[in-house]
Tab-separated table of C-alpha atoms and ligand atoms in Angstrom:
chain	number	residue	atom	x	y	z
F	4	UNK	CA	8.734	-34.157	-0.033
F	5	UNK	CA	5.796	-33.685	-2.402
F	6	UNK	CA	3.467	-35.536	0.009
F	7	UNK	CA	4.646	-33.242	2.724
F	8	UNK	CA	3.675	-30.138	0.755
F	9	UNK	CA	0.347	-31.734	-0.156
F	10	UNK	CA	-0.456	-32.459	3.498
F	11	UNK	CA	0.317	-28.888	4.477
F	12	UNK	CA	-1.867	-27.520	1.677
F	13	UNK	CA	-4.717	-29.849	2.698
F	14	UNK	CA	-4.574	-28.571	6.260
F	15	UNK	CA	-4.549	-24.970	5.019
F	16	UNK	CA	-7.594	-25.670	2.842
F	17	UNK	CA	-9.417	-27.329	5.735
F	18	UNK	CA	-8.937	-24.201	7.825
F	19	UNK	CA	-10.533	-22.141	5.053
F	20	UNK	CA	-7.294	-20.327	4.323
F	21	UNK	CA	-6.436	-21.610	0.848
F	22	UNK	CA	-6.037	-18.871	-1.751
F	23	UNK	CA	-7.342	-18.884	-5.274
F	24	UNK	CA	-6.336	-16.364	-7.897
F	25	UNK	CA	-9.068	-14.632	-9.830
F	26	UNK	CA	-8.713	-13.631	-13.461
F	27	UNK	CA	-9.648	-10.134	-14.612
F	28	UNK	CA	-10.257	-9.511	-18.303
F	29	UNK	CA	-9.378	-5.829	-18.491
F	30	UNK	CA	-7.847	-2.831	-16.719
F	31	UNK	CA	-8.663	-2.169	-13.045
F	32	UNK	CA	-11.417	0.408	-13.640
F	33	UNK	CA	-14.547	0.818	-11.477
F	34	UNK	CA	-16.201	-1.997	-13.463
F	35	UNK	CA	-14.164	-5.058	-14.333
F	36	UNK	CA	-14.929	-8.324	-16.081
F	37	UNK	CA	-13.823	-11.042	-13.694
F	38	UNK	CA	-14.138	-14.506	-15.192
F	39	UNK	CA	-16.790	-13.321	-17.660
F	40	UNK	CA	-18.975	-11.468	-15.145
F	41	UNK	CA	-19.044	-7.656	-14.897
F	42	UNK	CA	-18.413	-6.546	-11.317
F	43	UNK	CA	-17.985	-3.269	-9.467
F	44	UNK	CA	-14.315	-3.376	-8.501
F	45	UNK	CA	-13.888	-2.587	-4.802
F	46	UNK	CA	-10.513	-4.220	-4.226
F	47	UNK	CA	-8.107	-2.306	-6.427
F	48	UNK	CA	-5.352	0.116	-5.405
F	49	UNK	CA	-6.046	2.216	-8.502
F	50	UNK	CA	-7.214	4.930	-6.093
F	51	UNK	CA	-7.283	7.870	-8.480
F	52	UNK	CA	-8.422	5.902	-11.533
F	53	UNK	CA	-5.173	6.550	-13.413
F	54	UNK	CA	-4.219	2.947	-14.248
F	55	UNK	CA	-6.645	3.125	-17.162
F	56	UNK	CA	-6.095	6.794	-18.081
F	57	UNK	CA	-5.185	7.284	-21.776
F	58	UNK	CA	-2.643	10.031	-20.954
F	59	UNK	CA	-0.749	7.667	-18.664
F	60	UNK	CA	-0.900	4.891	-21.266
F	61	UNK	CA	0.419	7.224	-23.989
F	62	UNK	CA	3.310	8.352	-21.774
F	63	UNK	CA	4.219	4.689	-21.147
F	64	UNK	CA	4.075	3.943	-24.880
F	65	UNK	CA	6.263	6.962	-25.704
F	66	UNK	CA	8.803	5.890	-23.054
F	67	UNK	CA	8.949	2.403	-24.574
F	68	UNK	CA	9.444	3.796	-28.091
F	69	UNK	CA	12.304	6.027	-26.928
F	70	UNK	CA	13.984	3.871	-24.277
F	71	UNK	CA	12.957	0.286	-25.080
F	72	UNK	CA	10.729	-2.279	-23.410
F	73	UNK	CA	13.306	-3.374	-20.827
F	74	UNK	CA	16.060	-1.496	-19.000
F	75	UNK	CA	18.277	-4.545	-19.593
F	76	UNK	CA	20.690	-3.952	-16.738
F	77	UNK	CA	21.175	-3.024	-13.119
F	78	UNK	CA	20.938	0.742	-12.558
F	79	UNK	CA	24.598	0.679	-11.468
F	80	UNK	CA	25.744	-0.800	-14.792
F	81	UNK	CA	23.626	0.022	-17.834
F	82	UNK	CA	19.987	0.274	-16.705
F	83	UNK	CA	19.879	3.913	-15.623
F	84	UNK	CA	18.472	6.404	-18.172
F	85	UNK	CA	17.619	10.108	-18.292
F	86	UNK	CA	13.975	9.003	-17.945
F	87	UNK	CA	14.704	7.280	-14.622
F	88	UNK	CA	16.565	10.358	-13.402
F	89	UNK	CA	13.652	12.608	-14.403
F	90	UNK	CA	11.272	10.533	-12.300
F	91	UNK	CA	13.665	10.452	-9.328
F	92	UNK	CA	13.977	14.258	-9.405
F	93	UNK	CA	10.210	14.702	-9.744
F	94	UNK	CA	9.569	12.445	-6.745
F	95	UNK	CA	12.250	14.151	-4.640
F	96	UNK	CA	10.803	17.601	-5.398
F	97	UNK	CA	7.253	16.431	-4.665
F	98	UNK	CA	8.243	14.807	-1.379
F	99	UNK	CA	10.343	17.801	-0.311
F	100	UNK	CA	13.480	15.638	-0.187
F	101	UNK	CA	17.017	16.204	-1.498
F	102	UNK	CA	17.005	13.041	-3.553
F	103	UNK	CA	15.080	9.894	-4.422
F	104	UNK	CA	15.929	6.423	-5.672
F	105	UNK	CA	13.779	3.991	-7.680
F	106	UNK	CA	13.363	0.292	-6.902
F	107	UNK	CA	11.517	-2.416	-8.800
F	108	UNK	CA	8.743	-2.517	-6.176
F	109	UNK	CA	7.690	-1.012	-2.871
F	110	UNK	CA	8.452	-4.403	-1.368
F	111	UNK	CA	12.043	-4.175	-2.620
F	112	UNK	CA	12.373	-0.584	-1.363
F	113	UNK	CA	11.511	-1.667	2.183
F	114	UNK	CA	13.873	-4.655	2.069
F	115	UNK	CA	16.585	-2.396	0.659
F	116	UNK	CA	16.393	0.324	3.302
F	117	UNK	CA	15.941	-1.871	6.347
F	118	UNK	CA	18.513	-4.499	5.397
F	119	UNK	CA	21.194	-1.967	4.500
F	120	UNK	CA	20.960	0.803	7.081
F	121	UNK	CA	20.196	-1.387	10.107
F	122	UNK	CA	22.692	-4.062	11.088
F	123	UNK	CA	23.478	-6.385	13.939
F	124	UNK	CA	23.554	-4.364	17.150
F	125	UNK	CA	21.141	-1.690	15.825
F	126	UNK	CA	17.518	-1.307	16.928
F	127	UNK	CA	14.373	-1.165	14.795
F	128	UNK	CA	11.076	-0.139	16.406
F	129	UNK	CA	8.230	-1.424	14.245
F	130	UNK	CA	4.439	-0.938	14.520
F	131	UNK	CA	2.603	-4.221	15.153
F	132	UNK	CA	0.493	-3.807	12.007
F	133	UNK	CA	3.267	-2.872	9.598
F	134	UNK	CA	3.227	-4.299	6.078
F	135	UNK	CA	4.811	-7.708	5.435
F	136	UNK	CA	7.633	-6.120	3.414
F	137	UNK	CA	8.690	-4.137	6.505
F	138	UNK	CA	8.598	-7.273	8.642
F	139	UNK	CA	10.728	-9.120	6.094
F	140	UNK	CA	13.136	-6.170	5.877
F	141	UNK	CA	13.529	-6.207	9.665
F	142	UNK	CA	14.366	-9.914	9.575
F	143	UNK	CA	16.937	-9.453	6.824
F	144	UNK	CA	18.673	-6.650	8.732
F	145	UNK	CA	19.624	-8.838	11.717
F	146	UNK	CA	19.028	-5.781	13.922
F	147	UNK	CA	17.167	-6.140	17.210
F	148	UNK	CA	13.483	-5.620	16.460
F	149	UNK	CA	11.041	-4.260	19.044
F	150	UNK	CA	7.426	-4.422	17.915
F	151	UNK	CA	5.312	-1.712	19.576
F	152	UNK	CA	1.529	-1.868	19.969
F	153	UNK	CA	-0.301	-0.507	16.944
F	154	UNK	CA	-0.162	3.310	16.904
F	155	UNK	CA	0.724	3.360	20.618
F	156	UNK	CA	3.189	6.192	21.304
F	157	UNK	CA	3.387	5.326	25.025
F	158	UNK	CA	4.391	1.754	24.280
F	159	UNK	CA	6.956	2.955	21.734
F	160	UNK	CA	8.439	5.414	24.247
F	161	UNK	CA	8.716	2.643	26.846
F	162	UNK	CA	10.430	0.353	24.345
F	163	UNK	CA	12.845	3.117	23.282
F	164	UNK	CA	13.848	3.745	26.897
F	165	UNK	CA	16.439	0.993	26.770
F	166	UNK	CA	17.845	1.966	23.399
F	167	UNK	CA	21.448	0.766	22.935
F	168	UNK	CA	24.434	2.522	21.398
F	169	UNK	CA	23.770	1.424	17.810
F	170	UNK	CA	21.625	3.082	15.143
F	171	UNK	CA	17.922	3.343	15.927
F	172	UNK	CA	15.094	3.415	13.435
F	173	UNK	CA	11.357	3.813	13.972
F	174	UNK	CA	9.350	2.392	11.063
F	175	UNK	CA	5.648	2.651	10.298
F	176	UNK	CA	3.145	2.373	7.493
F	177	UNK	CA	1.677	5.831	6.783
F	178	UNK	CA	-1.756	4.365	6.096
F	179	UNK	CA	-2.141	0.806	7.356
F	180	UNK	CA	-3.030	-1.454	4.478
F	181	UNK	CA	-5.515	-3.760	6.225
F	182	UNK	CA	-7.111	-1.272	8.664
F	183	UNK	CA	-7.045	1.941	6.645
F	184	UNK	CA	-6.060	4.077	9.642
F	185	UNK	CA	-3.324	6.711	9.663
F	186	UNK	CA	-0.121	6.508	11.741
F	187	UNK	CA	0.427	9.336	14.283
F	188	UNK	CA	3.354	10.660	12.241
F	189	UNK	CA	3.900	13.994	14.101
F	190	UNK	CA	4.014	12.175	17.470
F	191	UNK	CA	6.391	9.573	16.085
F	192	UNK	CA	8.690	12.309	14.792
F	193	UNK	CA	8.577	14.120	18.138
F	194	UNK	CA	9.618	10.945	19.877
F	195	UNK	CA	12.260	9.767	17.402
F	196	UNK	CA	14.047	13.061	16.630
F	197	UNK	CA	15.418	13.983	20.065
F	198	UNK	CA	16.528	10.394	20.640
F	199	UNK	CA	18.616	10.433	17.474
F	200	UNK	CA	16.421	7.776	15.864
F	201	UNK	CA	15.421	7.960	12.210
F	202	UNK	CA	11.762	7.854	11.330
F	203	UNK	CA	10.854	5.827	8.238
F	204	UNK	CA	7.330	6.175	6.863
F	205	UNK	CA	6.060	3.778	4.196
F	206	UNK	CA	3.421	5.846	2.444
F	207	UNK	CA	2.372	3.223	-0.113
F	208	UNK	CA	-1.356	3.866	0.406
F	209	UNK	CA	-1.096	7.598	1.127
F	210	UNK	CA	1.064	8.702	-1.800
F	211	UNK	CA	-1.195	10.626	-4.185
F	212	UNK	CA	-4.142	10.073	-1.839
F	213	UNK	CA	-3.608	12.089	1.353
F	214	UNK	CA	-2.663	15.736	1.787
F	215	UNK	CA	-3.467	18.773	-0.285
F	216	UNK	CA	-0.813	17.997	-2.888
F	217	UNK	CA	-1.080	14.235	-2.426
F	218	UNK	CA	2.355	14.022	-0.807
F	219	UNK	CA	1.052	11.603	1.805
F	220	UNK	CA	0.619	11.392	5.564
F	221	UNK	CA	3.037	14.225	6.548
F	222	UNK	CA	1.087	16.535	4.214
F	223	UNK	CA	-2.160	15.243	5.787
F	224	UNK	CA	-0.914	16.415	9.203
F	225	UNK	CA	0.373	19.751	7.854
F	226	UNK	CA	3.936	18.584	8.351
F	227	UNK	CA	6.622	19.287	5.742
F	228	UNK	CA	7.287	15.909	4.106
F	229	UNK	CA	11.013	16.651	3.988
F	230	UNK	CA	11.158	16.428	7.785
F	231	UNK	CA	10.665	12.662	7.551
F	232	UNK	CA	14.211	11.306	7.167
F	233	UNK	CA	13.168	8.225	5.162
F	234	UNK	CA	10.068	8.325	2.957
F	235	UNK	CA	9.195	5.083	1.178
F	236	UNK	CA	6.470	4.783	-1.405
F	237	UNK	CA	5.230	2.764	-4.313
F	238	UNK	CA	4.418	3.626	-7.919
F	239	UNK	CA	1.970	0.737	-8.008
F	240	UNK	CA	-1.049	2.237	-6.251
F	241	UNK	CA	-2.277	5.807	-6.931
F	242	UNK	CA	0.638	6.322	-9.340
F	243	UNK	CA	-0.805	3.693	-11.660
F	244	UNK	CA	2.427	1.954	-12.526
F	245	UNK	CA	4.926	-0.401	-10.938
F	246	UNK	CA	8.025	0.169	-8.824
F	247	UNK	CA	8.967	1.659	-5.474
F	248	UNK	CA	10.992	4.613	-4.270
F	249	UNK	CA	12.856	6.009	-1.303
F	250	UNK	CA	13.116	9.785	-0.810
F	251	UNK	CA	15.482	11.378	1.677
F	252	UNK	CA	18.858	13.074	1.971
F	253	UNK	CA	21.524	12.849	-0.726
F	254	UNK	CA	23.604	10.866	1.743
F	255	UNK	CA	20.846	8.316	2.299
F	256	UNK	CA	20.360	7.817	-1.439
F	257	UNK	CA	24.109	7.537	-2.046
F	258	UNK	CA	24.341	5.006	0.780
F	259	UNK	CA	21.508	2.905	-0.679
F	260	UNK	CA	23.149	2.981	-4.133
F	261	UNK	CA	26.257	1.466	-2.580
F	262	UNK	CA	24.904	-0.932	0.015
F	263	UNK	CA	21.275	-1.880	-0.731
F	264	UNK	CA	21.359	-5.302	-2.355
F	265	UNK	CA	17.780	-5.275	-3.742
F	266	UNK	CA	18.850	-2.142	-5.653
F	267	UNK	CA	22.307	-3.313	-6.723
F	268	UNK	CA	21.454	-6.799	-7.908
F	269	UNK	CA	18.215	-6.216	-9.771
F	270	UNK	CA	17.408	-4.736	-13.162
F	271	UNK	CA	16.337	-1.103	-13.315
F	272	UNK	CA	12.624	-0.377	-13.742
F	273	UNK	CA	11.242	-0.943	-17.238
F	274	UNK	CA	10.991	2.382	-19.138
F	275	UNK	CA	7.248	1.899	-19.698
F	276	UNK	CA	6.664	1.814	-15.939
F	277	UNK	CA	8.761	4.963	-15.503
F	278	UNK	CA	6.918	6.777	-18.299
F	279	UNK	CA	3.532	5.856	-16.820
F	280	UNK	CA	4.521	7.052	-13.351
F	281	UNK	CA	5.840	10.374	-14.702
F	282	UNK	CA	2.504	11.143	-16.367
F	283	UNK	CA	0.493	9.900	-13.377
F	284	UNK	CA	2.503	12.078	-10.983
F	285	UNK	CA	1.687	15.158	-13.057
F	286	UNK	CA	-2.020	14.333	-13.050
F	287	UNK	CA	-1.974	13.554	-9.310
F	288	UNK	CA	-0.756	17.090	-8.682
F	289	UNK	CA	-2.784	18.972	-11.295
F	290	UNK	CA	-6.158	17.280	-10.687
F	291	UNK	CA	-6.799	17.534	-6.944
F	292	UNK	CA	-10.514	16.868	-7.615
F	293	UNK	CA	-9.623	13.171	-7.757
F	294	UNK	CA	-8.338	13.233	-4.171
F	295	UNK	CA	-11.300	15.312	-3.016
F	296	UNK	CA	-13.829	12.966	-4.587
F	297	UNK	CA	-12.077	9.896	-3.222
F	298	UNK	CA	-12.197	11.298	0.300
F	299	UNK	CA	-15.818	12.346	-0.055
F	300	UNK	CA	-17.071	8.964	-1.281
F	301	UNK	CA	-14.916	7.093	1.255
F	302	UNK	CA	-16.495	9.018	4.137
F	303	UNK	CA	-20.002	8.664	2.672
F	304	UNK	CA	-19.760	4.887	2.221
F	305	UNK	CA	-18.252	4.477	5.716
F	306	UNK	CA	-21.261	6.350	7.111
F	307	UNK	CA	-23.672	4.344	4.960
F	308	UNK	CA	-22.333	0.976	6.103
F	309	UNK	CA	-22.108	2.072	9.737
F	310	UNK	CA	-25.763	3.218	9.597
F	311	UNK	CA	-26.710	-0.255	8.319
F	312	UNK	CA	-25.155	-1.705	11.487
F	313	UNK	CA	-21.745	-2.843	10.207
F	314	UNK	CA	-18.582	-2.367	12.218
F	315	UNK	CA	-16.415	-0.215	9.967
F	316	UNK	CA	-13.231	1.413	11.216
F	317	UNK	CA	-13.698	5.201	11.137
F	318	UNK	CA	-11.433	7.418	9.074
F	319	UNK	CA	-10.911	9.300	5.816
F	320	UNK	CA	-8.831	6.887	3.742
F	321	UNK	CA	-10.192	4.866	0.799
F	322	UNK	CA	-9.515	1.595	2.676
F	323	UNK	CA	-12.713	0.482	4.441
F	324	UNK	CA	-12.370	-2.661	6.537
F	325	UNK	CA	-15.788	-4.134	7.316
F	326	UNK	CA	-15.378	-6.412	10.325
F	327	UNK	CA	-16.790	-9.956	10.020
F	328	UNK	CA	-14.635	-11.997	12.431
F	329	UNK	CA	-14.747	-15.639	11.363
F	330	UNK	CA	-12.690	-16.506	8.259
F	331	UNK	CA	-15.299	-18.869	6.759
F	332	UNK	CA	-18.098	-16.356	7.226
F	333	UNK	CA	-16.004	-13.612	5.636
F	334	UNK	CA	-15.311	-15.794	2.604
F	335	UNK	CA	-19.027	-16.575	2.238
F	336	UNK	CA	-19.807	-12.864	2.575
F	337	UNK	CA	-17.387	-12.063	-0.247
F	338	UNK	CA	-18.868	-14.818	-2.430
F	339	UNK	CA	-22.413	-13.503	-1.983
F	340	UNK	CA	-21.342	-9.907	-2.644
F	341	UNK	CA	-20.035	-11.161	-5.950
F	342	UNK	CA	-23.436	-12.638	-6.776
F	343	UNK	CA	-24.751	-9.097	-6.297
F	344	UNK	CA	-22.131	-7.746	-8.700
F	345	UNK	CA	-19.610	-6.441	-6.157
F	346	UNK	CA	-16.003	-7.578	-6.077
F	347	UNK	CA	-14.670	-7.195	-2.515
F	348	UNK	CA	-13.024	-10.394	-1.331
F	349	UNK	CA	-12.453	-11.450	2.275
F	350	UNK	CA	-9.149	-10.729	3.990
F	351	UNK	CA	-8.147	-13.598	6.275
F	352	UNK	CA	-5.143	-14.722	8.301
F	353	UNK	CA	-2.218	-14.481	7.784
F	354	UNK	CA	-2.911	-11.035	6.269
F	355	UNK	CA	-4.843	-10.169	9.478
F	356	UNK	CA	-4.811	-11.712	12.974
F	357	UNK	CA	-6.965	-14.801	13.698
F	358	UNK	CA	-10.587	-13.785	14.389
F	359	UNK	CA	-10.060	-10.491	12.555
F	360	UNK	CA	-11.316	-11.557	9.133
F	361	UNK	CA	-13.007	-8.807	7.205
F	362	UNK	CA	-14.242	-7.576	3.886
F	363	UNK	CA	-11.828	-4.893	2.810
F	364	UNK	CA	-13.237	-2.359	0.388
F	365	UNK	CA	-10.994	0.002	-1.510
F	366	UNK	CA	-12.527	2.837	-3.492
F	367	UNK	CA	-11.510	4.771	-6.600
F	368	UNK	CA	-12.131	8.421	-7.449
F	369	UNK	CA	-13.760	7.129	-10.635
F	370	UNK	CA	-16.475	5.057	-8.909
F	371	UNK	CA	-19.843	6.583	-9.843
F	372	UNK	CA	-22.530	7.446	-7.295
F	373	UNK	CA	-24.579	4.599	-8.780
F	374	UNK	CA	-21.688	2.142	-8.236
F	375	UNK	CA	-21.496	3.148	-4.573
F	376	UNK	CA	-25.217	2.888	-4.083
F	377	UNK	CA	-25.178	-0.642	-5.487
F	378	UNK	CA	-22.329	-1.557	-3.140
F	379	UNK	CA	-24.239	-0.291	-0.119
F	380	UNK	CA	-27.396	-2.154	-1.135
F	381	UNK	CA	-25.450	-5.395	-1.701
F	382	UNK	CA	-23.985	-5.115	1.816
F	383	UNK	CA	-27.463	-4.586	3.255
F	384	UNK	CA	-28.862	-7.729	1.603
F	385	UNK	CA	-25.896	-10.029	2.287
F	386	UNK	CA	-25.426	-8.671	5.804
F	387	UNK	CA	-29.012	-9.622	6.706
F	388	UNK	CA	-28.841	-13.017	4.924
F	389	UNK	CA	-25.757	-13.968	6.946
F	390	UNK	CA	-26.866	-12.380	10.206
F	391	UNK	CA	-23.946	-9.961	10.365
F	392	UNK	CA	-26.454	-7.115	10.769
F	393	UNK	CA	-30.046	-7.328	11.928
Q	28	PLP	C1	1.498	-2.346	-1.316
Q	28	PLP	C2	2.441	-2.053	-0.222
Q	28	PLP	C3	3.810	-2.289	-0.370
Q	28	PLP	C4	4.380	-3.002	-1.565
Q	28	PLP	O1	4.439	-2.198	-2.693
Q	28	PLP	P1	4.619	-2.909	-4.092
Q	28	PLP	O2	5.073	-1.821	-4.990
Q	28	PLP	O3	3.297	-3.456	-4.481
Q	28	PLP	O4	5.641	-3.975	-3.926
Q	28	PLP	C5	4.646	-1.898	0.646
Q	28	PLP	N1	4.166	-1.327	1.784
Q	28	PLP	C6	2.852	-1.115	1.954
Q	28	PLP	C7	2.379	-0.478	3.204
Q	28	PLP	C8	1.950	-1.483	0.970
Q	28	PLP	O5	0.656	-1.319	1.153
């Protein structure tokens, strides 16, 4: 058995796919000490710079003092507190929904929704580039799963043409985590609604980031968020904490409370995480300059890298995939960037398709202009050294 695992690992390593965990020595700010070297952090989901904000930290500390370090029980038994309910109401109001429910991660929220509301005989229509937690949720549901081509409304419509009698659900990332592009949410809604299918949008990367009020992709398109029947999100990215949520109708939330196993059989979120998210949510809404700056620097760096000759997917999100292709070359690119003080590791299969390896940059509102200039210059040098640009 052990030899078997060892052989598999050896093959994985040979293909250049083995993973190694890095060790950071502080909070995920724009500059981070990684294994004793100071680097510009370009791989964090701390989009608005709130994971190291003293107001958020103080709110977490206060929540721990008042409610304890652990919730110490499932929300259905003893783990639910007035603090949890405050956060659920705040999220529901923000997302224009009747109600919201907290989970211990965004991953769990996706498993919970998909595995409980879709069953054998139902149909799930899932974008080809959806997050792994959506794929796993689809598998758990035992529903029939039709994967439509990425962002392709025509392909989705064709697949929905032979929809059966069961429940139907269309599910998509709001912002795609590896490509940084935005799902055509209004088109998806126009297609799903008249066919009696629910639309589920996982706005993990858009929550706090897109839209005037940071509500996410619906807000970005000028659509009322409440029109999306199932809104999933995470507290672990722009909201600077940990945990996931689902916002929707009171009926949906009541249903999940009764049937979603990842909710029922897991301890409620730790009060510190809830306290941090409550403070972060307030700042997300009261300091729109963070969103504005993030968008501005994301567009500027995209332009800068494109001008140097890199293939960067266009867009306005803070996720910038810089196409390299070969997995080994991408890893070497990431290693050399680090020598120039930039932390932006390669993304390889299975996170992306074979041949689609890339450097994936993520930016923070708190990156300085100097940080961004150093990043651009590092790409120029390494890109020429490795022949990715001329
Ligand atoms: C990060 C992410 C998740 C998982 O959220 P966690 O709270 O980290 O578990 C789910 N969906 C998408 C699209 C994500 O990017």
